Amino acid sequence: MRILSGIQPSGTIHIGNYFGMIKKMVEAQNDGELFAFIASYHALTTVREKELLEKNIFEVAVNFLALGMDPKKSTFWVQSDVKEVLELYWLLSNHTSMGLLERAHSYKDKVARGFQTNHGLFSYPVLMAADILLYDSNIVPVGKDQIQHVEITRDIANSFNNHYKTDILVLPEAKVDEVVATVPGTDGAKMSKSYGNTIDMFGTKKGIKKQVMSVVTDSKELHEVKDYTTCNVYKLCELFMSHDELLALQERYATAGEGYGHFKLSLLEKINEHFEPYAQRRQHLLDNPDEVKDILAFGASKARKIASAKMEVIRNAVGL
Ligand code: ADP
Ligand code: TRP
């Protein structure tokens, strides 16, 4: 079974990425053959500054490796180091109807939020399909927002296979963990780099504190009893606390005397505690960028071998 997922280097990764995807990927290394890549081409839809893109790619690589990505066990590379994906993207484009892409939520959402649109953004799901299909992926662990992209991938693969009367493209399945399907941001909406509502994993203690303290709550005061079921702070605590710790926290919500600031400090403590063990490895990698480069080059060479063999077959199927 082959498991594949990608993450865009479009900004500092946050706890939504961690619980929605990175943690699952790291755990998946024990379940099957894991392919994980940094979606550098996809990031061009939002990151236009050369230095920033370079910095983001490096940082995502460092964070993934620090959090447990094992380059010996898995294949870990930068998307743009394996150019075959662009060739497949074009071949698939010819089997992708305009309507399919016009219905994509993430595209419609960006339009609704007033982002400038272009063809890269519109055809984003086709490149994602190429990522998935090039490596014969069976399972794609993603957050809820990406499910539709995996469905689009299946649609494209089906039309290609039907047209050429073949089964060379393997149909993938999205894997979503319902409990952490959508991690809320500090404003209560989906946590996202592009919405400026994130909580970092490895920021400075002060920075993370500022983010946690800015989580939006209602305006109940110390002497009032509070409702944990609708509280963003509680929702975030669910990611970090054990069952018993959560029961104790519910008690605190139900008892007057504490304010949201107190609950936020408990959350902050759990966040710092959770990521502390990874900090040392992360610092080592930050201090040794050549080591990171070598790991990525090694990953790209493993990925390229598979990608070029697959492209041979696909090229042949279409008559090229
Ligand atoms: P962002 O929205 O911050 O730009 P990406 O779109 O790069 O994040 O997402 C990278 C991965 O992390 C995807 O698999 C996505 O589903 C997951 N993810 C992102 N934000 C969240 C969230 N708030 N909750 C759960 N998963 C998330
Ligand atoms: N679109 C994904 C995201 O923003 C990133 C991505 C690109 C991806 N290609 C992929 C995820 C292939 C899974 C499989 O999160």
Short mmCIF file of C-alpha atoms in Angstrom, two decimals, residues 87-209:
data_model
loop_
_atom_site.label_atom_id
_atom_site.label_comp_id
_atom_site.label_asym_id
_atom_site.label_seq_id
_atom_site.Cartn_x
_atom_site.Cartn_y
_atom_site.Cartn_z
CA GLU A 87 4.46 16.39 -18.02
CA LEU A 88 1.74 14.32 -16.43
CA TYR A 89 -0.06 17.53 -15.41
CA TRP A 90 -0.35 18.46 -19.09
CA LEU A 91 -1.48 15.02 -20.19
CA LEU A 92 -4.13 15.02 -17.46
CA SER A 93 -5.25 18.55 -18.36
CA ASN A 94 -6.58 17.13 -21.59
CA HIS A 95 -8.88 14.86 -19.61
CA THR A 96 -10.11 17.48 -17.17
CA SER A 97 -13.32 19.32 -17.93
CA MET A 98 -13.58 23.01 -17.12
CA GLY A 99 -16.71 22.31 -15.06
CA LEU A 100 -14.83 19.95 -12.76
CA LEU A 101 -12.36 22.70 -11.85
CA GLU A 102 -15.00 25.41 -11.68
CA ARG A 103 -16.70 23.41 -8.92
CA ALA A 104 -13.56 23.17 -6.74
CA HIS A 105 -14.30 24.63 -3.27
CA SER A 106 -10.78 25.87 -2.60
CA TYR A 107 -10.79 27.82 -5.86
CA LYS A 108 -14.27 29.23 -5.24
CA ASP A 109 -13.27 30.13 -1.68
CA LYS A 110 -10.18 32.05 -2.85
CA VAL A 111 -12.32 33.91 -5.38
CA ALA A 112 -14.89 34.74 -2.69
CA ARG A 113 -12.12 36.08 -0.42
CA GLY A 114 -11.01 38.44 -3.17
CA PHE A 115 -7.71 36.73 -4.05
CA GLN A 116 -6.46 37.54 -7.55
CA THR A 117 -7.06 34.42 -9.60
CA ASN A 118 -4.95 33.04 -12.41
CA HIS A 119 -4.60 29.84 -14.36
CA GLY A 120 -2.21 28.32 -11.81
CA LEU A 121 -4.82 28.61 -9.10
CA PHE A 122 -7.55 27.29 -11.38
CA SER A 123 -5.57 24.27 -12.56
CA TYR A 124 -4.10 23.58 -9.12
CA PRO A 125 -6.15 20.36 -8.69
CA VAL A 126 -4.77 18.95 -11.96
CA LEU A 127 -1.20 19.31 -10.69
CA MET A 128 -2.29 17.71 -7.45
CA ALA A 129 -3.80 14.83 -9.46
CA ALA A 130 -0.47 14.45 -11.25
CA ASP A 131 1.34 14.28 -7.89
CA ILE A 132 -0.92 11.51 -6.72
CA LEU A 133 -1.20 9.49 -9.95
CA LEU A 134 2.48 9.65 -10.90
CA TYR A 135 3.37 7.57 -7.86
CA ASP A 136 0.47 5.06 -7.98
CA SER A 137 -0.73 6.30 -4.60
CA ASN A 138 -3.42 4.31 -2.83
CA ILE A 139 -4.02 6.45 0.25
CA VAL A 140 -3.77 10.23 0.57
CA PRO A 141 -3.91 11.47 4.19
CA VAL A 142 -5.20 15.04 4.18
CA GLY A 143 -7.31 17.52 6.10
CA LYS A 144 -11.00 17.85 5.26
CA ASP A 145 -10.42 20.78 2.90
CA GLN A 146 -8.44 18.56 0.54
CA ILE A 147 -10.94 15.72 0.15
CA GLN A 148 -12.51 17.27 -2.92
CA HIS A 149 -9.11 17.50 -4.60
CA VAL A 150 -8.65 13.77 -4.14
CA GLU A 151 -12.13 13.20 -5.61
CA ILE A 152 -11.18 15.35 -8.58
CA THR A 153 -8.06 13.20 -8.96
CA ARG A 154 -10.25 10.09 -9.13
CA ASP A 155 -12.49 11.73 -11.73
CA ILE A 156 -9.52 12.68 -13.89
CA ALA A 157 -7.95 9.22 -13.54
CA ASN A 158 -11.24 7.61 -14.48
CA SER A 159 -11.67 9.69 -17.61
CA PHE A 160 -8.09 9.01 -18.65
CA ASN A 161 -8.38 5.26 -18.03
CA ASN A 162 -11.77 5.05 -19.79
CA HIS A 163 -10.56 7.01 -22.77
CA TYR A 164 -7.47 4.89 -23.32
CA LYS A 165 -9.22 1.68 -22.21
CA THR A 166 -6.54 1.07 -19.63
CA ASP A 167 -6.14 0.85 -15.88
CA ILE A 168 -2.67 2.35 -15.62
CA LEU A 169 -3.77 5.18 -13.34
CA VAL A 170 -4.43 3.93 -9.82
CA LEU A 171 -7.49 5.43 -8.09
CA PRO A 172 -6.50 6.97 -4.72
CA GLU A 173 -8.54 7.36 -1.57
CA ALA A 174 -8.41 10.31 0.82
CA LYS A 175 -7.90 9.47 4.46
CA VAL A 176 -9.26 11.99 6.92
CA ASP A 177 -9.17 11.79 10.67
CA GLU A 178 -12.60 13.09 11.73
CA VAL A 179 -11.48 14.20 15.19
CA VAL A 180 -8.95 16.62 13.82
CA ALA A 181 -10.60 17.15 10.43
CA THR A 182 -10.53 20.91 10.90
CA VAL A 183 -8.37 22.52 13.53
CA PRO A 184 -9.82 25.96 14.34
CA GLY A 185 -7.65 29.04 14.11
CA THR A 186 -7.40 31.83 16.66
CA ASP A 187 -10.49 33.44 15.11
CA GLY A 188 -12.50 30.21 15.17
CA ALA A 189 -12.39 29.73 11.37
CA LYS A 190 -10.24 26.95 9.84
CA MET A 191 -6.64 27.53 10.86
CA SER A 192 -4.75 28.48 7.71
CA LYS A 193 -1.49 30.18 6.78
CA SER A 194 -3.40 32.31 4.33
CA TYR A 195 -5.91 33.55 6.91
CA GLY A 196 -3.39 34.82 9.48
CA ASN A 197 -5.06 32.91 12.33
CA THR A 198 -2.41 30.30 13.08
CA ILE A 199 -0.67 28.97 16.15
CA ASP A 200 2.94 27.96 15.47
CA MET A 201 4.69 24.85 16.70
CA PHE A 202 8.22 26.17 17.00
CA GLY A 203 7.85 29.92 17.25
CA THR A 204 9.35 31.81 20.16
CA LYS A 205 7.65 31.16 23.51
CA LYS A 206 6.53 34.79 23.48
CA GLY A 207 5.15 34.55 19.94
CA ILE A 208 3.18 31.39 20.63
CA LYS A 209 1.84 32.90 23.83
#
